mmCIF file of C-alpha atoms in Angstrom:
data_model
loop_
_atom_site.group_PDB
_atom_site.id
_atom_site.type_symbol
_atom_site.label_atom_id
_atom_site.label_comp_id
_atom_site.label_asym_id
_atom_site.label_seq_id
_atom_site.Cartn_x
_atom_site.Cartn_y
_atom_site.Cartn_z
ATOM 1 C CA MET A 9 -0.026 -0.023 -0.028
ATOM 2 C CA SER A 10 1.283 3.447 -0.905
ATOM 3 C CA ALA A 11 1.589 6.777 0.844
ATOM 4 C CA HIS A 12 -0.770 9.447 -0.082
ATOM 5 C CA ALA A 13 0.113 11.700 -3.480
ATOM 6 C CA PRO A 14 1.536 14.768 -3.047
ATOM 7 C CA ASN A 15 -1.975 16.474 -3.536
ATOM 8 C CA GLU A 16 -3.870 14.178 -1.667
ATOM 9 C CA PRO A 17 -5.047 16.431 1.278
ATOM 10 C CA LEU A 18 -3.835 14.951 4.621
ATOM 11 C CA LEU A 19 -5.532 16.925 7.265
ATOM 12 C CA HIS A 20 -9.542 16.952 7.445
ATOM 13 C CA ALA A 21 -11.652 18.318 9.559
ATOM 14 C CA ALA A 22 -14.859 17.184 11.182
ATOM 15 C CA VAL A 23 -16.687 19.996 12.517
ATOM 16 C CA ASN A 24 -19.644 18.714 14.447
ATOM 17 C CA GLY A 25 -22.155 15.609 14.175
ATOM 18 C CA ASP A 26 -24.181 15.766 17.224
ATOM 19 C CA ARG A 27 -21.507 15.994 20.107
ATOM 20 C CA ASP A 28 -22.192 17.357 23.221
ATOM 21 C CA HIS A 29 -19.755 20.517 23.322
ATOM 22 C CA PRO A 30 -20.697 23.969 24.052
ATOM 23 C CA VAL A 31 -19.442 25.343 20.796
ATOM 24 C CA THR A 32 -21.018 22.415 18.390
ATOM 25 C CA PRO A 33 -22.386 24.389 15.422
ATOM 26 C CA ARG A 34 -25.590 23.558 14.305
ATOM 27 C CA THR A 35 -26.818 26.493 12.037
ATOM 28 C CA PRO A 36 -25.440 27.223 8.785
ATOM 29 C CA GLU A 37 -23.655 30.488 9.936
ATOM 30 C CA THR A 38 -22.011 28.597 12.896
ATOM 31 C CA ILE A 39 -21.104 25.488 10.838
ATOM 32 C CA ALA A 40 -19.241 28.108 8.478
ATOM 33 C CA ALA A 41 -17.536 29.887 11.057
ATOM 34 C CA GLU A 42 -16.327 26.583 12.655
ATOM 35 C CA ALA A 43 -15.462 25.287 9.498
ATOM 36 C CA ALA A 44 -13.408 28.688 8.574
ATOM 37 C CA ALA A 45 -11.598 28.248 11.810
ATOM 38 C CA ALA A 46 -10.402 25.067 10.931
ATOM 39 C CA VAL A 47 -9.545 25.524 7.604
ATOM 40 C CA ALA A 48 -7.458 28.612 8.725
ATOM 41 C CA SER A 49 -5.783 26.239 11.352
ATOM 42 C CA GLY A 50 -4.752 23.931 8.309
ATOM 43 C CA ALA A 51 -7.727 21.977 7.530
ATOM 44 C CA GLN A 52 -7.684 20.903 3.591
ATOM 45 C CA VAL A 53 -10.905 19.311 3.775
ATOM 46 C CA VAL A 54 -14.409 20.470 5.612
ATOM 47 C CA HIS A 55 -16.988 17.506 6.706
ATOM 48 C CA PHE A 56 -20.216 18.222 8.430
ATOM 49 C CA HIS A 57 -23.580 17.405 9.259
ATOM 50 C CA PRO A 58 -26.228 19.506 8.350
ATOM 51 C CA PHE A 59 -29.179 20.647 11.063
ATOM 52 C CA ASP A 60 -32.664 21.858 10.677
ATOM 53 C CA GLU A 61 -34.590 24.735 12.368
ATOM 54 C CA MET A 62 -35.439 22.594 15.398
ATOM 55 C CA GLY A 63 -31.751 21.420 15.917
ATOM 56 C CA ARG A 64 -31.775 18.224 14.447
ATOM 57 C CA GLN A 65 -29.420 16.408 12.114
ATOM 58 C CA THR A 66 -31.010 16.094 8.623
ATOM 59 C CA PHE A 67 -30.999 15.090 4.833
ATOM 60 C CA ASP A 68 -33.292 17.771 3.879
ATOM 61 C CA ALA A 69 -32.661 19.737 0.561
ATOM 62 C CA ALA A 70 -33.060 23.182 1.873
ATOM 63 C CA ALA A 71 -30.867 22.700 4.815
ATOM 64 C CA VAL A 72 -28.124 20.882 3.162
ATOM 65 C CA ALA A 73 -28.060 23.556 -0.049
ATOM 66 C CA THR A 74 -28.474 26.237 2.659
ATOM 67 C CA THR A 75 -25.148 25.171 4.791
ATOM 68 C CA ILE A 76 -23.324 23.901 1.813
ATOM 69 C CA ARG A 77 -23.851 27.784 0.162
ATOM 70 C CA ALA A 78 -22.594 29.143 3.565
ATOM 71 C CA VAL A 79 -19.372 26.849 3.993
ATOM 72 C CA ARG A 80 -18.208 27.414 0.458
ATOM 73 C CA ALA A 81 -18.800 31.213 1.193
ATOM 74 C CA ALA A 82 -16.623 31.208 4.035
ATOM 75 C CA CYS A 83 -14.036 28.397 2.885
ATOM 76 C CA PRO A 84 -13.579 29.032 -0.946
ATOM 77 C CA GLY A 85 -11.873 26.765 -2.922
ATOM 78 C CA ILE A 86 -11.726 23.724 0.194
ATOM 79 C CA PRO A 87 -13.590 20.514 -0.602
ATOM 80 C CA ILE A 88 -16.870 20.151 1.435
ATOM 81 C CA SER A 89 -17.857 16.619 2.608
ATOM 82 C CA VAL A 90 -21.345 15.950 3.914
ATOM 83 C CA SER A 91 -22.342 12.837 5.778
ATOM 84 C CA THR A 92 -24.755 10.091 4.709
ATOM 85 C CA ALA A 93 -25.333 8.443 7.916
ATOM 86 C CA ALA A 94 -28.126 6.882 9.382
ATOM 87 C CA GLU A 95 -28.323 7.934 12.745
ATOM 88 C CA ILE A 96 -29.842 11.171 10.724
ATOM 89 C CA GLU A 97 -32.414 8.945 8.852
ATOM 90 C CA PRO A 98 -32.427 5.238 9.462
ATOM 91 C CA ASP A 99 -34.950 4.043 6.981
ATOM 92 C CA PRO A 100 -32.911 3.196 4.006
ATOM 93 C CA GLN A 101 -35.596 4.041 1.651
ATOM 94 C CA GLN A 102 -36.360 7.404 3.398
ATOM 95 C CA ARG A 103 -32.534 8.248 3.515
ATOM 96 C CA LEU A 104 -32.437 7.891 -0.197
ATOM 97 C CA ALA A 105 -35.491 9.415 -1.214
ATOM 98 C CA LEU A 106 -34.146 12.433 1.036
ATOM 99 C CA ILE A 107 -30.742 12.404 -0.839
ATOM 100 C CA THR A 108 -32.060 12.401 -4.302
ATOM 101 C CA GLU A 109 -33.858 15.795 -3.792
ATOM 102 C CA TRP A 110 -30.567 17.360 -3.001
ATOM 103 C CA THR A 111 -29.914 20.474 -5.490
ATOM 104 C CA GLU A 112 -27.067 21.807 -4.165
ATOM 105 C CA LEU A 113 -24.270 18.773 -4.070
ATOM 106 C CA PRO A 114 -21.075 18.769 -1.863
ATOM 107 C CA ASP A 115 -17.497 17.882 -3.340
ATOM 108 C CA LEU A 116 -17.700 14.955 -1.260
ATOM 109 C CA VAL A 117 -19.722 12.516 0.921
ATOM 110 C CA SER A 118 -18.848 10.172 3.585
ATOM 111 C CA ALA A 119 -20.572 6.758 3.235
ATOM 112 C CA ASN A 120 -20.509 4.366 6.114
ATOM 113 C CA GLN A 121 -20.079 0.914 4.185
ATOM 114 C CA GLY A 122 -21.808 -1.242 6.786
ATOM 115 C CA GLU A 123 -25.041 0.364 6.720
ATOM 116 C CA ALA A 124 -28.317 -0.771 5.062
ATOM 117 C CA GLY A 125 -28.526 0.931 1.552
ATOM 118 C CA ILE A 126 -25.646 2.661 1.287
ATOM 119 C CA GLY A 127 -24.654 1.213 -1.645
ATOM 120 C CA GLU A 128 -27.656 2.989 -3.406
ATOM 121 C CA VAL A 129 -26.643 6.067 -1.666
ATOM 122 C CA CYS A 130 -23.135 6.035 -3.357
ATOM 123 C CA THR A 131 -24.570 4.828 -7.082
ATOM 124 C CA LEU A 132 -26.827 7.799 -6.856
ATOM 125 C CA LEU A 133 -24.283 10.460 -5.535
ATOM 126 C CA SER A 134 -21.118 9.128 -7.385
ATOM 127 C CA GLY A 135 -23.428 8.984 -10.728
ATOM 128 C CA ARG A 136 -24.178 13.054 -10.082
ATOM 129 C CA GLY A 137 -20.331 13.495 -9.921
ATOM 130 C CA VAL A 138 -19.873 13.461 -6.248
ATOM 131 C CA GLY A 139 -16.856 12.019 -4.335
ATOM 132 C CA ILE A 140 -17.504 8.985 -1.993
ATOM 133 C CA GLU A 141 -15.624 8.468 1.067
ATOM 134 C CA ALA A 142 -15.825 5.058 2.009
ATOM 135 C CA GLY A 143 -16.510 4.668 5.895
ATOM 136 C CA LEU A 144 -14.988 1.669 7.397
ATOM 137 C CA LEU A 145 -16.107 1.392 11.417
ATOM 138 C CA SER A 146 -15.232 -1.847 11.947
ATOM 139 C CA VAL A 147 -13.265 -5.037 10.623
ATOM 140 C CA SER A 148 -16.379 -6.423 9.404
ATOM 141 C CA ASP A 149 -17.058 -2.996 7.334
ATOM 142 C CA ALA A 150 -13.632 -3.313 5.447
ATOM 143 C CA ALA A 151 -14.491 -6.930 4.857
ATOM 144 C CA ALA A 152 -17.736 -5.764 3.411
ATOM 145 C CA PHE A 153 -16.538 -3.159 1.365
ATOM 146 C CA VAL A 154 -13.604 -5.595 -0.114
ATOM 147 C CA ASP A 155 -16.412 -8.121 -0.990
ATOM 148 C CA SER A 156 -18.537 -5.489 -2.592
ATOM 149 C CA GLY A 157 -16.146 -4.299 -5.236
ATOM 150 C CA ALA A 158 -17.075 -0.761 -4.510
ATOM 151 C CA ALA A 159 -13.723 0.555 -4.136
ATOM 152 C CA ASP A 160 -13.091 1.422 -8.025
ATOM 153 C CA ARG A 161 -15.942 4.237 -7.444
ATOM 154 C CA CYS A 162 -14.545 5.401 -3.989
ATOM 155 C CA ARG A 163 -12.249 9.036 -3.840
ATOM 156 C CA ARG A 164 -10.692 7.399 -0.575
ATOM 157 C CA VAL A 165 -11.321 5.164 2.537
ATOM 158 C CA LEU A 166 -12.012 6.145 6.201
ATOM 159 C CA VAL A 167 -10.691 4.421 8.856
ATOM 160 C CA GLU A 168 -12.617 4.632 11.935
ATOM 161 C CA PRO A 169 -12.557 2.842 14.914
ATOM 162 C CA THR A 170 -15.030 3.657 16.851
ATOM 163 C CA VAL A 171 -13.981 2.589 20.372
ATOM 164 C CA THR A 172 -12.455 5.061 23.048
ATOM 165 C CA ASP A 173 -9.768 3.043 24.519
ATOM 166 C CA PRO A 174 -6.762 4.372 22.817
ATOM 167 C CA ASP A 175 -4.918 0.698 22.710
ATOM 168 C CA ALA A 176 -8.386 -1.012 21.582
ATOM 169 C CA ALA A 177 -8.414 1.961 18.955
ATOM 170 C CA LEU A 178 -4.828 1.422 17.521
ATOM 171 C CA ALA A 179 -5.652 -2.333 16.959
ATOM 172 C CA GLN A 180 -8.681 -2.042 15.480
ATOM 173 C CA ALA A 181 -7.388 0.719 13.009
ATOM 174 C CA ALA A 182 -4.333 -1.558 12.332
ATOM 175 C CA ALA A 183 -6.863 -4.716 11.569
ATOM 176 C CA ILE A 184 -9.072 -2.412 9.731
ATOM 177 C CA GLU A 185 -5.931 -1.288 7.740
ATOM 178 C CA ARG A 186 -4.782 -5.269 7.207
ATOM 179 C CA VAL A 187 -7.969 -5.790 5.265
ATOM 180 C CA LEU A 188 -7.586 -3.589 2.920
ATOM 181 C CA ALA A 189 -3.641 -4.259 2.516
ATOM 182 C CA GLU A 190 -4.246 -7.983 1.898
ATOM 183 C CA ALA A 191 -7.320 -7.092 -0.656
ATOM 184 C CA ASP A 192 -4.942 -4.569 -2.525
ATOM 185 C CA VAL A 193 -7.296 -1.648 -1.938
ATOM 186 C CA ASP A 194 -4.848 1.411 -2.542
ATOM 187 C CA LEU A 195 -6.868 3.978 -2.226
ATOM 188 C CA PRO A 196 -5.727 7.051 0.249
ATOM 189 C CA GLN A 197 -6.578 6.670 3.569
ATOM 190 C CA VAL A 198 -7.607 9.367 6.262
ATOM 191 C CA HIS A 199 -7.968 7.932 9.598
ATOM 192 C CA HIS A 200 -9.549 9.451 13.374
ATOM 193 C CA GLY A 201 -10.635 7.703 16.350
ATOM 194 C CA GLU A 202 -13.235 8.522 19.007
ATOM 195 C CA GLY A 203 -12.573 10.774 22.244
ATOM 196 C CA ILE A 204 -8.821 10.734 23.430
ATOM 197 C CA ALA A 205 -8.538 7.540 21.383
ATOM 198 C CA SER A 206 -8.549 9.768 18.332
ATOM 199 C CA TRP A 207 -5.025 11.362 19.030
ATOM 200 C CA VAL A 208 -3.406 7.915 19.249
ATOM 201 C CA VAL A 209 -5.046 6.819 16.191
ATOM 202 C CA ASN A 210 -4.045 10.129 14.190
ATOM 203 C CA ALA A 211 -0.316 9.618 15.022
ATOM 204 C CA ARG A 212 -0.120 5.868 14.100
ATOM 205 C CA ALA A 213 -1.775 7.229 10.787
ATOM 206 C CA ILE A 214 0.743 9.956 10.034
ATOM 207 C CA ARG A 215 3.817 7.482 10.889
ATOM 208 C CA ARG A 216 1.884 5.038 8.188
ATOM 209 C CA GLY A 217 1.954 7.863 5.715
ATOM 210 C CA HIS A 218 -1.745 8.330 5.557
ATOM 211 C CA GLY A 219 -4.051 11.437 6.458
ATOM 212 C CA ILE A 220 -6.088 12.196 9.309
ATOM 213 C CA ARG A 221 -9.334 13.707 10.609
ATOM 214 C CA THR A 222 -9.842 15.971 13.900
ATOM 215 C CA GLY A 223 -13.068 18.196 14.942
ATOM 216 C CA LEU A 224 -15.588 18.170 17.283
ATOM 217 C CA GLU A 225 -17.493 15.404 15.881
ATOM 218 C CA ASP A 226 -14.583 13.102 16.374
ATOM 219 C CA THR A 227 -12.926 14.598 20.030
ATOM 220 C CA PRO A 228 -13.835 17.064 21.768
ATOM 221 C CA VAL A 229 -10.970 17.046 23.970
ATOM 222 C CA LEU A 230 -6.979 18.111 23.242
ATOM 223 C CA ILE A 231 -4.204 15.305 23.714
ATOM 224 C CA ASP A 232 -3.739 16.024 27.375
ATOM 225 C CA GLY A 233 -7.606 15.311 27.879
ATOM 226 C CA THR A 234 -8.651 18.858 28.411
ATOM 227 C CA GLN A 235 -11.702 20.355 26.376
ATOM 228 C CA ALA A 236 -10.784 22.250 23.385
ATOM 229 C CA SER A 237 -12.234 25.295 22.488
ATOM 230 C CA GLY A 238 -13.446 24.544 19.183
ATOM 231 C CA ASN A 239 -12.692 22.839 15.825
ATOM 232 C CA GLY A 240 -9.516 25.597 15.092
ATOM 233 C CA ALA A 241 -7.449 24.848 18.451
ATOM 234 C CA LEU A 242 -8.356 20.478 17.489
ATOM 235 C CA VAL A 243 -7.039 21.130 13.851
ATOM 236 C CA SER A 244 -4.166 23.088 14.945
ATOM 237 C CA VAL A 245 -3.160 20.371 17.241
ATOM 238 C CA ALA A 246 -3.652 17.845 14.758
ATOM 239 C CA ALA A 247 -1.298 20.146 11.558
ATOM 240 C CA GLY A 248 1.488 20.431 14.605
ATOM 241 C CA LEU A 249 1.235 16.205 14.805
ATOM 242 C CA LEU A 250 1.680 16.215 10.900
ATOM 243 C CA ALA A 251 4.575 18.372 11.172
ATOM 244 C CA GLU A 252 6.241 16.676 13.908
ATOM 245 C CA LEU A 253 5.600 13.192 12.471
ATOM 246 C CA GLY A 254 5.082 13.575 9.138
ATOM 247 C CA SER A 255 8.837 13.924 7.762
ATOM 248 C CA SER A 256 9.554 10.617 8.330
ATOM 249 C CA ALA A 257 6.182 9.043 7.783
ATOM 250 C CA ARG A 258 6.022 5.886 5.754
ATOM 251 C CA VAL A 259 3.946 2.757 5.241
ATOM 252 C CA HIS A 260 5.712 0.160 6.966
ATOM 253 C CA PRO A 261 5.010 -3.663 5.759
ATOM 254 C CA LEU A 262 1.724 -4.990 7.753
ATOM 255 C CA PRO A 263 2.721 -7.657 10.477
#
């Protein structure tokens, strides 16, 4: 498996999700402001979940369009990624119907490969020119992704261990990476974890030549466990990790 190409963005920011944090942005204006802060700190791709007027995550076409336009205005030239997660709409048919109505398209979507109906979502959006970031939250997700043959239509892979114990998260990231390597899936990879574990997953990924993601969706805390002030602070720390560890980054043979 090769390291990232020179033009592959290494630092991604996920600015909200439904994270319980004082500054988690949930309106187009605050999402755009947090995205701009992340970009100012070094983020090269911005990922977010649109919210409706009631403060709920949504696939509603109007809310998606308004939020994408706000972020594009605040972050000109920065690729935008939007969530397609089942947590937003659990019913696969309803999710597909809502996404079909999108009028303002993001550059990218994250697509969790273990979710029911995700193949149809990917087919729809890739057919409309949207790049697919394949989300792998577990080894079983990675195996299903390999078996699906969907790698050829994806822009990159998101390696996303969900456990919060740092050692377990590292083991899970390594296991997901191993599944991809054994199947000769050579897509660029972006790694992140959950909570405090996100930082060790980030560090491992940098040393192995992969991209990383951070932001309030992934972790509300800095490396020392203190609460982050917002996405700008998180991305600034991640940029520092890239500068410190990235010069010697290379992909090692898998054990």
